[in-house]
Amino acid sequence: MDGGALALWNKWATQILVVLSFSLQVVLLLLAGIRRREANPVLRLLLWLAYQLADSTAIYTIGHLSLISSTAVEHQLVAFWAPFLLLHLGGPDNITAYALEDNQLWLRHLLTLVVQVLGAAYVLYKHIAFAGSGDMLLVAAVLVFVVGSIKYGERTWALWCANFSSIDSSLKKHPRDKLGPFYPEPDVSEGLELNDEFLLYRAHSQFHVCKRGIVDSVIELEPGESRDDRIIVDLEHRHMWTMIEMELSLMYDILYTKAVVISTWFGYCVRVFSPLAIAAAFLLFQFNGSKDGYNRIDVAITYTLLGGALLLEASSLLDAVGSSWALTFLSGTRWAWLRHEALCYGRWYQLHRAVVSLHRFVGFTSSSSYIKSRRWSGTMGQYNMLHFCCRDEESTSYYRPLLGRLAKLLGYQEWWRKKHYSGAVVISAVLKKVLFRSLHGLFVQQNEVNTMGILRKKWGQQALEKWGLHDILRSELGVELHEGIIVWHLATDILLARINEDSKREDKDLVEVIRVLSNYMMFLLVRRPYLLPGLAQNWLYQQTCNNLEKIWHDNKSSPISSHGFARINELFHLYDSPDSSALPQIEMLAMILFLDEPGYSRERPRLSYSYTIVEVLESKPGKIVNPLVVLLDVWANILVYAANRCSRESHAKKLNSGVELTTIVWLMAEHLHQLSLGQKQGV
């Protein structure tokens, strides 16, 4: 068996590698778009494997071709495949980098580009006559070689353009995109709502704010130039959320695709030249009389490579000219006749709608998925510490036993627990309104930011000062943000557990918003600490969990829990996510914490701080009418602080696996800060 497999590899190694390289390109093209949202882990793994294998497979195959001696005349055609490997190294237009760090390796890609182009040229030179196959095949090989070299160079150029320093430099040369009078009117044929396409155009017109924010650049206005803040003022908060989502999708294009390179004169010329060159190569090969002497499998592979390349390049052309990036390019072109023909007569808009319709047809859906693919999924993570500490170890192995046991075997038990007890909820319209109101108050009305748009005060400080509680609860905000989140998370669960059912029903929306905000900040602390500013303190979280687990196991047989623990434990075996089914158990531990708390304890200071918060809010000092309103303001302030103070690089990194709520809040704050500056300067 081994000898048979080895003999098969020795005879067909080149063919296998070339087909594999082409297959990986198809996988990349089809799956690259899933990174715009939280995708299925299996699909993400498949995409990651394809990205990692694509370059190494093509590079290895070029090296293999340069070393083999084509003594067999019937296999001389394999030399024609070397230029196609350069085309594969260029990759699809919708993916250049898998992670943000890949953009920093552009110099390495440049060196690899030079080596591989020389390698492919050597293969062609070594077999330049193609065993007497004639000039037609040679011309076809040269055409594909030119296209492949250009597309590979484009990818390296795109990686360089995606560096923050390059984005900053481009902002200094071209501070903003101007759509001018070519701004299309909204289509309200389906009602009074602004459609996504119109908001995408507005996102392009305001995209300079996102680019400036991501690289901490400063935009200087030219004399007599307006900030165009009217766009922000005119939008309702729900439409502004959509526009922000679109802007972040455009930033994803810059960081992880070839969008910057494509939307240039050179890029569009390449998109027109490439399918024409591949079509010419296809015809030259078709009418090459000597191809009948080649191996039939080699001929079939060559047709597959030519046909696949033609289809991919034609698709690239349609996507490029029909993309909204083309509108920005046409609006800013110096060729007035082209701008007039394409935009004033509406020809580009007709082409754009045709491309969108084609995407709908190919996707077998009647919805505008092509535009909506730029929309955020609208979900936020959830993680509740009390729910985690109430866990039953046996249930962890009972639920999904294979994955749980495998994680334990590999030493990833803690990671599995955190992931297993995490969940997600859809962000409600009430929460969006609350966050927008908080942002508008901090950045526009009260001007609580410095000239760089950074919040001046500590997390939660502004909210406590608003209610006259800062002097009382100053210490309870914590030394670091991570500590403050843990303290207020525990206090929130305790306070919500102590509110009677009538009050909960009366303030249902308020309770729900507070709960999801509290669980979301804990989700960031546990699962995505890189999206929080300040010093990460995992030990603090671990120590608090240990204390909570000890309290739970010491008291779960107490009178407060004995009457309902059996039924809750049964529920717990069926549900392992922080949803409504876990609330009885969470509230039970919260009540145990409140009744068990002996006062300040050096061993459990976070629990003591939480108890103090609950006592103060329940006593309703000063301006407090409803403690729930105070909790809501504090959590909204903490979230805004975390989004505003988080590193811009962290926001950019998260774009390749779906937009995070903190990134949405950060960019909205950037827009409101620009609005505030415009109002101050009277422009």
XYZ file of C-alpha atoms in Angstrom:
683
model
C 0.000 0.000 0.000
C 2.809 2.367 0.912
C 4.647 1.595 -2.297
C 1.528 2.270 -4.320
C 0.932 5.642 -2.675
C 4.586 6.621 -3.121
C 4.528 5.601 -6.770
C 1.334 7.621 -7.289
C 2.951 10.682 -5.694
C 6.153 10.334 -7.733
C 4.156 10.203 -10.968
C 1.422 12.760 -10.285
C 2.893 15.039 -7.578
C 2.845 18.149 -9.764
C -0.721 17.582 -10.917
C -1.923 16.987 -7.355
C -0.209 20.129 -6.069
C -1.546 22.353 -8.852
C -5.126 21.135 -8.388
C -4.778 21.591 -4.622
C -3.497 25.144 -5.102
C -6.463 26.020 -7.320
C -8.916 24.398 -4.907
C -7.536 26.456 -2.031
C -8.154 29.626 -4.037
C -11.781 28.665 -4.526
C -12.179 27.991 -0.797
C -10.641 31.383 0.032
C -12.938 33.166 -2.412
C -16.076 31.502 -1.081
C -15.308 31.714 2.640
C -13.431 35.012 3.009
C -16.634 36.971 3.610
C -17.620 34.982 6.711
C -15.136 36.992 8.795
C -17.358 40.058 8.655
C -19.532 38.382 11.289
C -19.194 35.831 14.037
C -18.872 32.715 11.895
C -19.235 29.005 12.452
C -15.997 27.743 14.076
C -15.721 24.913 11.551
C -15.901 27.337 8.620
C -13.388 29.651 10.257
C -11.027 26.722 10.789
C -11.423 25.735 7.151
C -10.726 29.311 6.042
C -7.667 29.525 8.290
C -6.288 26.249 6.940
C -6.874 27.384 3.352
C -5.120 30.712 4.019
C -2.130 29.026 5.656
C -1.813 26.315 2.990
C -2.463 28.452 -0.102
C 0.871 30.282 -0.177
C 3.006 27.372 0.972
C 1.418 25.038 -1.595
C 1.966 27.448 -4.497
C 5.536 28.249 -3.417
C 6.413 24.587 -2.993
C 4.918 23.747 -6.390
C 6.939 26.443 -8.169
C 10.071 25.088 -6.531
C 9.075 21.571 -7.522
C 8.569 22.652 -11.154
C 11.965 24.350 -11.247
C 13.712 21.156 -10.115
C 12.003 18.456 -12.142
C 13.407 17.567 -15.537
C 10.688 17.151 -18.130
C 12.098 14.171 -19.917
C 8.627 12.806 -20.629
C 7.296 14.669 -23.673
C 3.678 13.995 -22.712
C 4.164 15.925 -19.467
C 5.880 19.001 -20.979
C 2.636 20.933 -20.422
C 3.295 21.199 -16.680
C 5.672 24.106 -17.305
C 2.677 26.105 -18.514
C 1.209 25.881 -15.015
C 3.937 27.929 -13.297
C 2.370 31.334 -14.183
C -0.961 30.163 -12.744
C 0.760 29.599 -9.404
C 1.753 33.277 -9.386
C -1.907 34.083 -9.956
C -2.768 31.895 -6.972
C -0.160 33.653 -4.840
C -1.937 36.907 -5.650
C -5.047 35.460 -4.047
C -8.684 36.542 -4.367
C -9.561 40.217 -4.062
C -11.663 39.659 -0.936
C -8.805 38.460 1.274
C -5.191 39.592 1.601
C -4.552 39.216 5.336
C -6.132 36.805 7.761
C -4.989 38.712 10.858
C -3.877 42.297 11.310
C -0.317 41.125 11.963
C -0.098 39.785 8.404
C -0.082 43.364 7.109
C 3.114 44.034 9.022
C 4.838 41.273 7.037
C 4.488 43.087 3.704
C 8.273 43.347 3.323
C 8.583 39.571 3.662
C 5.884 39.167 1.011
C 7.811 41.559 -1.238
C 10.929 39.408 -0.982
C 8.860 36.279 -1.623
C 7.292 38.024 -4.624
C 10.698 38.630 -6.206
C 11.870 35.071 -5.566
C 8.706 33.399 -6.857
C 8.467 35.570 -9.974
C 12.065 34.677 -10.778
C 11.278 31.021 -10.070
C 8.289 31.004 -12.416
C 10.329 32.810 -15.074
C 13.045 30.188 -14.713
C 10.522 27.397 -15.230
C 9.315 29.041 -18.432
C 12.878 29.663 -19.625
C 13.870 26.091 -18.822
C 11.038 24.763 -20.987
C 10.759 27.765 -23.327
C 10.191 25.679 -26.397
C 7.705 23.397 -24.653
C 9.114 20.442 -26.540
C 8.428 22.074 -29.880
C 4.872 23.032 -28.971
C 5.060 26.285 -30.884
C 4.759 30.000 -30.209
C 1.046 30.030 -29.371
C 1.524 28.240 -26.060
C 4.515 30.417 -25.259
C 2.498 33.605 -25.830
C -0.316 32.213 -23.663
C 2.194 31.444 -20.904
C 3.621 34.969 -21.083
C 0.140 36.510 -20.823
C -0.708 34.483 -17.720
C 2.750 35.226 -16.297
C 2.198 38.983 -16.647
C -1.252 38.795 -15.036
C 0.018 36.581 -12.218
C 2.975 38.854 -11.474
C 0.745 41.929 -11.370
C -1.864 40.301 -9.124
C 0.829 39.042 -6.744
C 2.330 42.527 -6.656
C -1.121 43.956 -5.931
C -1.455 41.760 -2.887
C 1.886 42.944 -1.503
C 0.881 46.532 -2.214
C -2.434 46.001 -0.406
C -0.614 44.633 2.653
C 1.594 47.723 2.717
C -1.405 50.062 2.335
C -3.133 48.355 5.280
C -0.455 49.447 7.752
C -1.510 52.237 10.082
C 1.418 54.401 8.957
C 0.308 54.076 5.321
C -3.293 54.950 6.219
C -2.035 57.999 8.111
C 0.038 59.102 5.121
C -2.912 58.685 2.765
C -5.060 60.833 5.068
C -2.566 63.670 4.848
C -2.684 63.531 1.048
C -6.439 62.950 0.745
C -8.169 63.955 4.022
C -11.620 62.808 2.945
C -13.701 61.303 0.152
C -16.020 63.808 -1.482
C -19.155 62.512 -3.166
C -20.310 66.053 -3.845
C -23.424 66.488 -6.012
C -23.369 62.785 -6.923
C -24.816 61.845 -3.568
C -27.896 59.729 -4.458
C -31.267 60.441 -2.905
C -32.628 57.808 -0.515
C -34.940 55.142 -1.870
C -38.040 55.189 0.333
C -40.214 53.115 -1.965
C -40.611 50.491 0.755
C -41.587 52.965 3.460
C -40.132 55.946 5.262
C -36.990 54.114 6.405
C -33.641 54.988 4.868
C -32.380 51.944 2.997
C -28.991 50.351 3.575
C -27.636 51.397 0.191
C -28.191 55.078 0.907
C -26.593 54.737 4.352
C -23.615 52.982 2.757
C -23.031 56.043 0.557
C -23.224 58.241 3.623
C -20.714 55.953 5.331
C -18.314 56.558 2.445
C -18.727 60.317 2.808
C -17.908 60.123 6.535
C -15.285 57.377 6.282
C -12.442 59.823 6.930
C -13.581 59.982 10.575
C -13.111 56.225 10.932
C -9.699 56.291 9.244
C -8.591 59.231 11.350
C -9.744 57.534 14.517
C -8.122 54.173 13.792
C -4.660 55.739 13.364
C -5.073 58.697 15.769
C -4.521 61.170 12.957
C -5.590 64.824 12.886
C -7.598 66.227 9.987
C -6.886 69.842 9.178
C -9.691 71.671 7.398
C -8.870 73.660 4.318
C -9.954 77.320 4.291
C -13.669 77.544 3.680
C -14.171 73.784 3.961
C -17.115 72.451 5.955
C -17.009 69.478 8.273
C -20.290 68.247 6.773
C -21.598 67.587 10.292
C -25.120 68.032 8.965
C -25.002 64.367 7.940
C -24.660 63.297 11.569
C -27.232 65.759 12.891
C -29.849 64.670 10.354
C -29.542 60.973 11.180
C -31.635 59.387 13.891
C -29.698 57.261 16.329
C -30.900 53.984 14.756
C -29.759 55.121 11.310
C -26.483 56.302 12.780
C -25.899 52.810 14.174
C -26.312 51.397 10.668
C -23.973 53.983 9.164
C -21.334 53.145 11.784
C -21.638 49.449 10.902
C -21.086 50.334 7.242
C -18.003 52.416 8.046
C -16.439 49.571 9.995
C -17.166 47.276 7.062
C -15.270 49.702 4.831
C -12.380 49.668 7.309
C -12.427 45.877 7.109
C -12.042 46.233 3.332
C -8.948 48.382 3.761
C -7.287 46.186 6.374
C -8.069 42.718 5.039
C -8.854 42.992 1.298
C -7.497 44.658 -1.847
C -10.041 47.491 -1.756
C -7.430 50.276 -1.528
C -5.462 48.899 -4.465
C -8.512 48.173 -6.607
C -10.089 51.631 -6.291
C -7.287 53.304 -8.295
C -6.680 53.827 -11.989
C -4.099 51.062 -11.921
C -6.432 48.694 -10.101
C -9.330 49.147 -12.513
C -7.028 48.850 -15.547
C -5.710 45.558 -14.138
C -9.290 44.341 -13.609
C -10.068 45.028 -17.272
C -6.790 43.619 -18.610
C -6.763 40.407 -16.554
C -9.892 38.651 -17.945
C -8.972 39.741 -21.483
C -5.466 38.317 -21.121
C -6.758 35.062 -19.614
C -9.376 34.761 -22.376
C -6.661 35.285 -24.986
C -4.508 32.618 -23.311
C -7.497 30.272 -23.306
C -8.036 30.747 -27.049
C -4.347 30.362 -27.808
C -4.276 27.084 -25.938
C -7.496 25.948 -27.587
C -6.138 26.505 -31.090
C -2.691 25.176 -30.295
C -2.363 22.206 -32.628
C 0.290 20.394 -30.604
C -1.862 19.933 -27.477
C -3.091 16.588 -28.785
C 0.320 15.117 -27.946
C 0.005 15.897 -24.239
C -1.372 13.721 -21.500
C -5.163 13.966 -21.318
C -5.139 14.574 -17.558
C -2.653 17.425 -18.030
C -4.861 18.929 -20.730
C -7.915 18.672 -18.479
C -6.055 20.368 -15.618
C -4.918 23.141 -17.969
C -8.479 23.778 -19.121
C -9.567 23.846 -15.471
C -6.882 26.389 -14.605
C -7.704 28.584 -17.600
C -11.463 28.370 -17.152
C -11.252 28.914 -13.394
C -8.904 31.886 -13.803
C -11.203 33.436 -16.424
C -14.238 33.026 -14.203
C -12.466 34.449 -11.136
C -11.034 37.426 -13.030
C -14.378 38.232 -14.672
C -16.026 38.089 -11.245
C -13.308 40.357 -9.876
C -14.012 42.895 -12.627
C -17.761 42.933 -11.977
C -17.308 43.254 -8.220
C -14.793 46.068 -8.639
C -16.822 48.279 -10.998
C -20.086 47.544 -9.163
C -18.724 48.159 -5.670
C -19.559 51.313 -3.745
C -15.806 52.007 -3.732
C -16.174 52.774 -7.441
C -18.574 55.607 -6.595
C -15.905 57.249 -4.441
C -13.329 56.771 -7.190
C -15.573 58.216 -9.908
C -16.596 61.172 -7.726
C -12.957 62.149 -7.200
C -11.568 61.454 -10.684
C -10.047 64.319 -12.629
C -11.596 63.066 -15.856
C -14.757 65.144 -15.882
C -16.189 63.359 -18.914
C -15.965 59.984 -17.183
C -17.558 61.327 -14.015
C -20.319 62.946 -16.075
C -21.055 59.831 -18.136
C -20.957 57.423 -15.197
C -22.701 59.455 -12.486
C -24.689 62.276 -14.011
C -26.404 59.920 -16.456
C -26.774 57.270 -13.759
C -24.956 54.555 -15.700
C -22.876 53.480 -12.713
C -25.964 53.161 -10.510
C -27.549 50.893 -13.119
C -24.398 48.757 -13.192
C -24.286 48.673 -9.402
C -27.869 47.444 -9.166
C -27.145 44.826 -11.837
C -24.199 43.501 -9.814
C -26.329 43.405 -6.668
C -29.038 41.514 -8.558
C -26.426 39.069 -9.840
C -25.249 38.441 -6.288
C -28.839 37.803 -5.234
C -29.269 35.321 -8.085
C -26.033 33.477 -7.355
C -26.827 33.431 -3.654
C -30.313 31.994 -4.305
C -31.963 34.634 -2.133
C -34.358 37.473 -2.794
C -33.021 39.663 -0.004
C -30.357 42.305 -0.571
C -27.672 40.134 0.960
C -24.937 41.848 -1.045
C -25.489 45.120 0.820
C -26.582 43.549 4.089
C -23.339 41.574 4.232
C -21.833 44.852 5.392
C -24.202 44.939 8.358
C -23.212 43.842 11.826
C -24.886 40.769 13.333
C -26.154 42.998 16.158
C -25.291 40.634 19.014
C -23.264 41.073 22.180
C -21.547 38.435 24.315
C -22.801 37.462 27.755
C -20.979 35.955 30.715
C -22.199 35.847 34.283
C -19.716 35.140 37.058
C -22.314 33.850 39.510
C -23.664 31.422 36.937
C -20.162 30.137 36.315
C -19.457 29.698 40.012
C -22.723 27.802 40.534
C -21.699 25.174 37.995
C -21.840 21.490 38.679
C -18.664 19.832 37.407
C -20.575 16.701 36.541
C -22.896 18.628 34.267
C -19.921 20.018 32.366
C -18.935 16.511 31.343
C -22.585 15.539 30.866
C -23.157 18.295 28.312
C -21.109 17.814 25.150
C -18.941 15.158 26.836
C -16.538 14.668 23.935
C -15.508 18.322 23.595
C -15.343 18.833 27.356
C -13.215 15.772 27.962
C -10.974 16.548 24.992
C -10.352 20.065 26.289
C -9.518 18.661 29.718
C -7.155 16.111 28.181
C -5.300 18.806 26.229
C -5.055 21.141 29.203
C -7.631 23.638 27.939
C -10.223 22.968 30.626
C -10.323 26.584 31.822
C -10.703 27.878 28.268
C -13.511 25.392 27.655
C -15.318 26.453 30.821
C -15.203 30.129 29.855
C -16.435 29.415 26.336
C -19.027 26.903 27.532
C -20.602 29.375 29.957
C -20.619 32.265 27.489
C -23.584 33.206 25.375
C -24.907 36.017 23.187
C -28.018 38.184 22.992
C -29.398 40.485 20.327
C -28.950 44.148 21.171
C -32.334 45.730 21.744
C -33.496 49.089 20.432
C -33.759 50.278 24.053
C -30.075 49.558 24.687
C -29.040 51.335 21.487
C -31.019 54.380 22.569
C -29.483 54.316 26.050
C -25.928 54.131 24.705
C -26.494 56.881 22.156
C -27.961 59.122 24.843
C -24.963 58.467 27.093
C -22.504 59.159 24.266
C -24.276 62.334 23.211
C -24.311 63.586 26.777
C -20.596 62.959 27.331
C -19.245 64.093 23.963
C -21.620 66.856 22.900
C -23.753 68.243 25.715
C -21.411 68.056 28.716
C -18.123 67.943 26.769
C -16.459 65.490 29.157
C -13.556 64.869 26.734
C -10.234 66.554 26.087
C -9.100 67.958 22.744
C -8.102 64.456 21.569
C -11.580 63.084 22.211
C -10.495 61.059 25.270
C -12.741 60.909 28.349
C -11.219 62.910 31.183
C -12.812 61.147 34.132
C -12.511 57.650 35.530
C -14.926 54.902 34.501
C -18.282 55.413 36.228
C -17.171 58.669 37.844
C -19.369 60.941 35.762
C -22.436 58.772 36.450
C -21.816 58.757 40.226
C -21.235 62.521 40.258
C -24.533 62.985 38.437
C -26.346 61.282 41.336
C -24.180 62.764 44.091
C -22.594 59.409 44.990
C -18.979 59.827 43.922
C -17.702 60.784 47.370
C -19.499 57.766 48.878
C -18.623 55.135 46.269
C -15.299 56.424 44.951
C -13.329 53.441 46.276
C -15.901 50.983 44.916
C -14.996 51.930 41.335
C -11.775 49.965 41.781
C -8.120 50.779 41.239
C -8.176 49.252 37.745
C -11.080 48.949 35.324
C -11.052 45.152 35.622
C -11.584 45.393 39.362
C -14.394 47.907 38.916
C -16.194 45.616 36.463
C -16.020 42.664 38.868
C -17.253 44.714 41.839
C -20.175 46.309 39.995
C -21.059 43.035 38.288
C -21.499 41.338 41.659
C -23.367 44.336 43.057
C -25.700 44.324 40.063
C -26.661 40.678 40.495
C -27.220 41.145 44.236
C -29.348 44.251 43.764
C -31.418 42.712 40.961
C -32.002 39.642 43.132
C -33.306 41.791 45.992
C -35.796 43.719 43.865
C -39.309 42.334 44.262
C -41.137 40.822 41.327
C -43.612 43.706 41.023
C -40.778 46.197 40.565
C -39.085 43.910 38.046
C -42.228 43.722 35.957
C -42.687 47.481 36.166
C -39.080 48.189 35.137
C -38.713 45.183 32.831
C -36.789 46.982 30.053
C -34.551 48.722 32.574
C -33.693 45.487 34.376
C -32.966 43.690 31.115
C -30.661 46.436 29.800
C -28.743 46.545 33.098
C -28.353 42.780 33.152
C -27.062 42.486 29.578
C -24.640 45.406 30.047
C -23.250 43.876 33.224
C -22.892 40.448 31.626
C -21.345 41.980 28.501
C -18.590 43.776 30.402
C -17.813 40.527 32.240
C -17.744 38.776 28.863
C -15.091 41.223 27.676
C -13.096 40.807 30.877
C -13.123 36.999 30.688
C -13.149 36.247 26.956
C -11.715 39.354 25.290
C -9.564 41.284 27.774
C -7.585 42.868 24.917
C -10.662 45.018 24.225
C -10.427 46.597 27.681
C -7.974 49.358 28.574
C -5.670 49.248 31.545
C -3.797 46.464 33.265
C -5.407 43.045 32.844
C -5.782 41.286 36.197
C -6.768 37.700 35.553
C -5.644 36.711 39.041
C -8.287 39.025 40.481
C -10.998 37.294 38.501
C -9.693 33.848 39.480
C -9.498 34.723 43.169
C -13.023 36.147 43.175
C -14.321 33.008 41.442
C -12.623 30.834 44.049
C -14.290 32.823 46.843
C -17.700 32.588 45.177
C -17.375 28.856 44.575
C -16.482 28.276 48.217
C -19.473 30.317 49.392
C -21.789 28.477 47.023
C -20.713 24.991 48.021
C -20.726 25.897 51.724
C -24.250 27.352 51.605
C -26.204 25.553 48.892
C -27.775 23.302 51.522
C -28.786 26.250 53.696
C -32.488 27.141 54.292
C -32.414 29.825 51.618
C -31.579 27.304 48.923
C -32.917 23.950 50.140
C -36.510 24.513 49.035
C -35.714 25.086 45.378
C -32.240 23.743 44.800
C -33.300 20.323 43.522
C -35.408 21.764 40.719
C -32.814 24.400 39.790
C -30.091 21.766 39.696
C -32.245 19.832 37.264
C -32.575 22.899 35.088
C -28.862 23.427 35.265
C -28.233 20.022 33.731
C -30.262 21.089 30.726
C -28.968 24.619 30.216
C -25.393 25.825 30.280
C -25.660 29.404 29.056
C -26.357 32.627 30.939
C -29.955 32.921 29.753
C -33.209 33.217 31.651
C -33.092 29.551 32.722
C -30.049 30.299 34.881
C -31.586 33.307 36.644
C -33.007 31.377 39.642
C -29.599 29.966 40.439
C -27.862 33.309 39.919
C -30.345 35.066 42.198
C -29.981 32.329 44.797
C -26.211 32.803 45.023
C -26.695 36.567 45.008
C -28.981 36.341 48.039
C -26.521 34.022 49.780
C -23.769 36.589 49.208
C -25.886 39.379 50.655
C -26.956 37.453 53.747
C -23.546 35.848 54.270
C -21.481 39.025 53.922
C -19.930 39.804 57.332
C -18.618 43.216 56.336
C -15.219 44.149 55.004
C -12.893 41.184 54.616
C -9.258 41.376 53.572
C -9.603 37.954 51.938
C -12.716 38.997 49.971
C -12.522 42.777 49.386
C -14.418 42.715 46.059
C -17.427 41.095 47.734
C -17.270 43.695 50.500
C -17.230 46.537 47.960
C -20.231 45.023 46.172
C -22.122 44.782 49.442
C -21.381 48.479 50.128
C -22.761 49.475 46.715
C -25.978 47.568 47.321
C -26.439 49.140 50.766
C -25.866 52.664 49.435
C -28.191 52.278 46.443
C -30.939 50.711 48.530
C -30.759 53.537 51.065
C -31.387 56.019 48.208
C -29.321 58.978 49.418
C -29.184 62.324 47.641
C -30.886 62.506 44.260
C -31.623 58.778 43.909
C -35.228 57.915 43.164
C -34.681 54.561 41.497
C -31.391 52.668 42.102
C -31.850 50.904 38.785
C -31.371 54.187 36.952
C -28.065 54.703 38.775
C -26.906 51.215 37.836
C -27.820 51.834 34.211
C -25.884 55.112 34.074
C -22.838 53.534 35.687
C -22.753 50.582 33.288
C -23.307 52.790 30.239
C -20.483 55.035 31.435
C -18.170 52.042 31.997
C -18.878 50.711 28.500
C -18.275 54.099 26.869
C -15.051 54.518 28.857
C -13.809 51.056 27.826
C -14.586 51.695 24.157
C -13.024 55.165 24.187
C -9.830 54.136 26.018
C -9.268 50.802 24.248
C -6.299 50.713 21.857
C -7.229 51.362 18.229
C -5.210 48.327 17.185
C -7.459 46.113 19.304
C -10.532 47.496 17.555
C -8.899 46.829 14.171
C -7.926 43.268 15.122
C -11.483 42.387 16.094
C -12.835 43.409 12.681
C -11.584 40.154 11.143
C -13.941 38.065 13.272
C -17.023 40.253 13.481
C -17.580 43.746 14.841
C -17.705 44.163 18.610
C -20.153 46.463 20.411
C -17.275 48.412 21.964
C -15.955 49.184 18.468
C -19.370 50.487 17.405
C -19.482 52.687 20.507
C -15.912 53.912 19.928
C -16.583 55.026 16.352
C -19.878 56.664 17.301
C -17.975 58.608 19.955
C -15.479 59.711 17.278
C -18.308 61.075 15.147
C -19.933 62.887 18.052
C -16.578 64.372 19.040
C -16.163 65.754 15.509
C -19.684 67.147 15.739
C -18.816 68.836 19.023
C -15.668 70.381 17.520
C -17.661 71.639 14.563
C -20.216 73.296 16.830
C -17.460 74.982 18.848
C -15.680 76.319 15.789
C -18.933 77.348 14.128
C -18.235 75.488 10.885
